[in-house]
Amino acid sequence: EIELVDDASSEVNIAFPSPRINRKIQVFSETFDRIIDRDENYGGLLKKIKDAYNEFLTSCKTTSRAMRSPSQYDLMERQLEEMRQDVTTLTVEKSKLEEELTNSK
C-alpha cells in the first residue's frame, strides 16, 4: 500500500508540479487507503476505484511527458529563474529609491 501511495505521488509530480498540490493528493491517497482497509462492505469496490484513478494518473503522466519536450521545460525553468532574479533586482532598486526619497525630504 505504501508503494501505491509513493507511486501515485510521483505520478502527480508530473501532472501537478506544485508541491502543495502533490502533498494534498498524497494525503487524500493515504486517507483513502485507510478507508479502504477499514470498510468491510465497500473496501473492495473502493480499491477498484482507486486503482482506476491511479491508471488515469499514469496516462496523464505519459501524455504530459509526450506533450512537453525537455528543451521546452528547460527553457521555461531558465526564464522563471531570470524573472526571479529580475524581481529581486527591482525590489532592491525600489528600496534604494524609497530611501533616497525619504532622505531628500
PDB file of C-alpha atoms in Angstrom:
ATOM      1  CA  GLU A   1       0.000   0.000   0.000  1.00  0.00           C
ATOM      2  CA  ILE A   2       2.803   2.414   0.774  1.00  0.00           C
ATOM      3  CA  GLU A   3       4.256   1.716  -2.646  1.00  0.00           C
ATOM      4  CA  LEU A   4       0.928   2.663  -4.229  1.00  0.00           C
ATOM      5  CA  VAL A   5       0.941   5.971  -2.390  1.00  0.00           C
ATOM      6  CA  ASP A   6       4.537   6.661  -3.375  1.00  0.00           C
ATOM      7  CA  ASP A   7       3.810   5.743  -6.993  1.00  0.00           C
ATOM      8  CA  ALA A   8       0.740   7.965  -7.078  1.00  0.00           C
ATOM      9  CA  SER A   9       2.700  10.810  -5.574  1.00  0.00           C
ATOM     10  CA  SER A  10       5.463  10.564  -8.162  1.00  0.00           C
ATOM     11  CA  GLU A  11       2.897  10.412 -10.946  1.00  0.00           C
ATOM     12  CA  VAL A  12       1.253  13.515  -9.606  1.00  0.00           C
ATOM     13  CA  ASN A  13       4.579  15.349  -9.626  1.00  0.00           C
ATOM     14  CA  ILE A  14       4.474  15.252 -13.405  1.00  0.00           C
ATOM     15  CA  ALA A  15       0.854  16.257 -13.797  1.00  0.00           C
ATOM     16  CA  PHE A  16       0.852  18.809 -10.963  1.00  0.00           C
ATOM     17  CA  PRO A  17       4.239  20.431 -10.419  1.00  0.00           C
ATOM     18  CA  SER A  18       3.051  22.309  -7.327  1.00  0.00           C
ATOM     19  CA  PRO A  19       4.416  20.714  -4.125  1.00  0.00           C
ATOM     20  CA  ARG A  20       1.292  21.904  -2.297  1.00  0.00           C
ATOM     21  CA  ILE A  21      -0.996  20.045  -4.674  1.00  0.00           C
ATOM     22  CA  ASN A  22       1.236  16.960  -4.554  1.00  0.00           C
ATOM     23  CA  ARG A  23       1.060  16.919  -0.766  1.00  0.00           C
ATOM     24  CA  LYS A  24      -2.725  17.290  -0.773  1.00  0.00           C
ATOM     25  CA  ILE A  25      -3.137  14.430  -3.206  1.00  0.00           C
ATOM     26  CA  GLN A  26      -0.747  12.276  -1.190  1.00  0.00           C
ATOM     27  CA  VAL A  27      -2.744  12.945   1.992  1.00  0.00           C
ATOM     28  CA  PHE A  28      -6.004  12.128   0.198  1.00  0.00           C
ATOM     29  CA  SER A  29      -4.488   8.940  -1.183  1.00  0.00           C
ATOM     30  CA  GLU A  30      -3.277   7.826   2.249  1.00  0.00           C
ATOM     31  CA  THR A  31      -6.678   8.625   3.781  1.00  0.00           C
ATOM     32  CA  PHE A  32      -8.425   6.711   1.008  1.00  0.00           C
ATOM     33  CA  ASP A  33      -6.171   3.707   1.707  1.00  0.00           C
ATOM     34  CA  ARG A  34      -7.170   3.785   5.376  1.00  0.00           C
ATOM     35  CA  ILE A  35     -10.854   3.930   4.462  1.00  0.00           C
ATOM     36  CA  ILE A  36     -10.408   1.010   2.055  1.00  0.00           C
ATOM     37  CA  ASP A  37      -8.676  -1.037   4.770  1.00  0.00           C
ATOM     38  CA  ARG A  38     -11.370  -0.358   7.364  1.00  0.00           C
ATOM     39  CA  ASP A  39     -14.504  -0.715   5.259  1.00  0.00           C
ATOM     40  CA  GLU A  40     -15.502  -4.369   5.094  1.00  0.00           C
ATOM     41  CA  ASN A  41     -18.544  -3.719   2.892  1.00  0.00           C
ATOM     42  CA  TYR A  42     -17.180  -1.360   0.258  1.00  0.00           C
ATOM     43  CA  GLY A  43     -13.391  -1.687   0.638  1.00  0.00           C
ATOM     44  CA  GLY A  44     -13.060  -3.913  -2.437  1.00  0.00           C
ATOM     45  CA  LEU A  45     -15.078  -1.533  -4.613  1.00  0.00           C
ATOM     46  CA  LEU A  46     -13.187   1.495  -3.324  1.00  0.00           C
ATOM     47  CA  LYS A  47      -9.882  -0.259  -4.096  1.00  0.00           C
ATOM     48  CA  LYS A  48     -11.033  -0.790  -7.695  1.00  0.00           C
ATOM     49  CA  ILE A  49     -11.961   2.883  -7.948  1.00  0.00           C
ATOM     50  CA  LYS A  50      -8.580   3.927  -6.566  1.00  0.00           C
ATOM     51  CA  ASP A  51      -6.758   1.582  -8.957  1.00  0.00           C
ATOM     52  CA  ALA A  52      -8.669   3.089 -11.895  1.00  0.00           C
ATOM     53  CA  TYR A  53      -7.766   6.574 -10.670  1.00  0.00           C
ATOM     54  CA  ASN A  54      -4.092   5.599 -10.435  1.00  0.00           C
ATOM     55  CA  GLU A  55      -4.273   4.271 -14.002  1.00  0.00           C
ATOM     56  CA  PHE A  56      -5.712   7.609 -15.061  1.00  0.00           C
ATOM     57  CA  LEU A  57      -2.834   9.441 -13.350  1.00  0.00           C
ATOM     58  CA  THR A  58      -0.373   7.196 -15.157  1.00  0.00           C
ATOM     59  CA  SER A  59      -1.962   8.040 -18.500  1.00  0.00           C
ATOM     60  CA  CYS A  60      -1.824  11.753 -17.603  1.00  0.00           C
ATOM     61  CA  LYS A  61       1.845  11.367 -16.801  1.00  0.00           C
ATOM     62  CA  THR A  62       2.509   9.717 -20.163  1.00  0.00           C
ATOM     63  CA  THR A  63       0.522  12.365 -22.042  1.00  0.00           C
ATOM     64  CA  SER A  64       2.174  15.167 -20.114  1.00  0.00           C
ATOM     65  CA  ARG A  65       5.658  13.896 -20.955  1.00  0.00           C
ATOM     66  CA  ALA A  66       4.783  13.444 -24.623  1.00  0.00           C
ATOM     67  CA  MET A  67       3.402  16.968 -24.904  1.00  0.00           C
ATOM     68  CA  ARG A  68       6.340  18.679 -23.240  1.00  0.00           C
ATOM     69  CA  SER A  69       9.811  18.246 -24.630  1.00  0.00           C
ATOM     70  CA  PRO A  70      12.751  18.572 -22.236  1.00  0.00           C
ATOM     71  CA  SER A  71      14.062  21.597 -24.117  1.00  0.00           C
ATOM     72  CA  GLN A  72      10.790  23.489 -23.588  1.00  0.00           C
ATOM     73  CA  TYR A  73      10.834  22.626 -19.920  1.00  0.00           C
ATOM     74  CA  ASP A  74      14.469  23.709 -19.541  1.00  0.00           C
ATOM     75  CA  LEU A  75      13.726  26.974 -21.334  1.00  0.00           C
ATOM     76  CA  MET A  76      10.791  27.670 -19.058  1.00  0.00           C
ATOM     77  CA  GLU A  77      12.907  26.911 -15.980  1.00  0.00           C
ATOM     78  CA  ARG A  78      15.593  29.345 -17.163  1.00  0.00           C
ATOM     79  CA  GLN A  79      13.014  32.028 -17.899  1.00  0.00           C
ATOM     80  CA  LEU A  80      11.471  31.566 -14.470  1.00  0.00           C
ATOM     81  CA  GLU A  81      14.870  31.896 -12.794  1.00  0.00           C
ATOM     82  CA  GLU A  82      15.608  35.062 -14.793  1.00  0.00           C
ATOM     83  CA  MET A  83      12.262  36.509 -13.726  1.00  0.00           C
ATOM     84  CA  ARG A  84      13.003  35.721 -10.094  1.00  0.00           C
ATOM     85  CA  GLN A  85      16.346  37.494 -10.386  1.00  0.00           C
ATOM     86  CA  ASP A  86      14.635  40.484 -12.024  1.00  0.00           C
ATOM     87  CA  VAL A  87      12.130  40.679  -9.168  1.00  0.00           C
ATOM     88  CA  THR A  88      14.960  40.606  -6.637  1.00  0.00           C
ATOM     89  CA  THR A  89      16.868  43.334  -8.501  1.00  0.00           C
ATOM     90  CA  LEU A  90      13.773  45.510  -8.840  1.00  0.00           C
ATOM     91  CA  THR A  91      12.916  45.073  -5.168  1.00  0.00           C
ATOM     92  CA  VAL A  92      16.401  46.241  -4.156  1.00  0.00           C
ATOM     93  CA  GLU A  93      16.216  49.204  -6.548  1.00  0.00           C
ATOM     94  CA  LYS A  94      12.784  50.157  -5.212  1.00  0.00           C
ATOM     95  CA  SER A  95      14.088  50.120  -1.653  1.00  0.00           C
ATOM     96  CA  LYS A  96      17.008  52.346  -2.615  1.00  0.00           C
ATOM     97  CA  LEU A  97      14.739  54.825  -4.390  1.00  0.00           C
ATOM     98  CA  GLU A  98      12.361  54.930  -1.435  1.00  0.00           C
ATOM     99  CA  GLU A  99      15.297  55.590   0.875  1.00  0.00           C
ATOM    100  CA  GLU A 100      16.585  58.384  -1.380  1.00  0.00           C
ATOM    101  CA  LEU A 101      13.120  59.918  -1.479  1.00  0.00           C
ATOM    102  CA  THR A 102      12.819  59.765   2.300  1.00  0.00           C
ATOM    103  CA  ASN A 103      16.286  61.335   2.757  1.00  0.00           C
ATOM    104  CA  SER A 104      15.572  64.145   0.296  1.00  0.00           C
ATOM    105  CA  LYS A 105      12.538  65.379   2.245  1.00  0.00           C
TER     106      LYS A 105
END
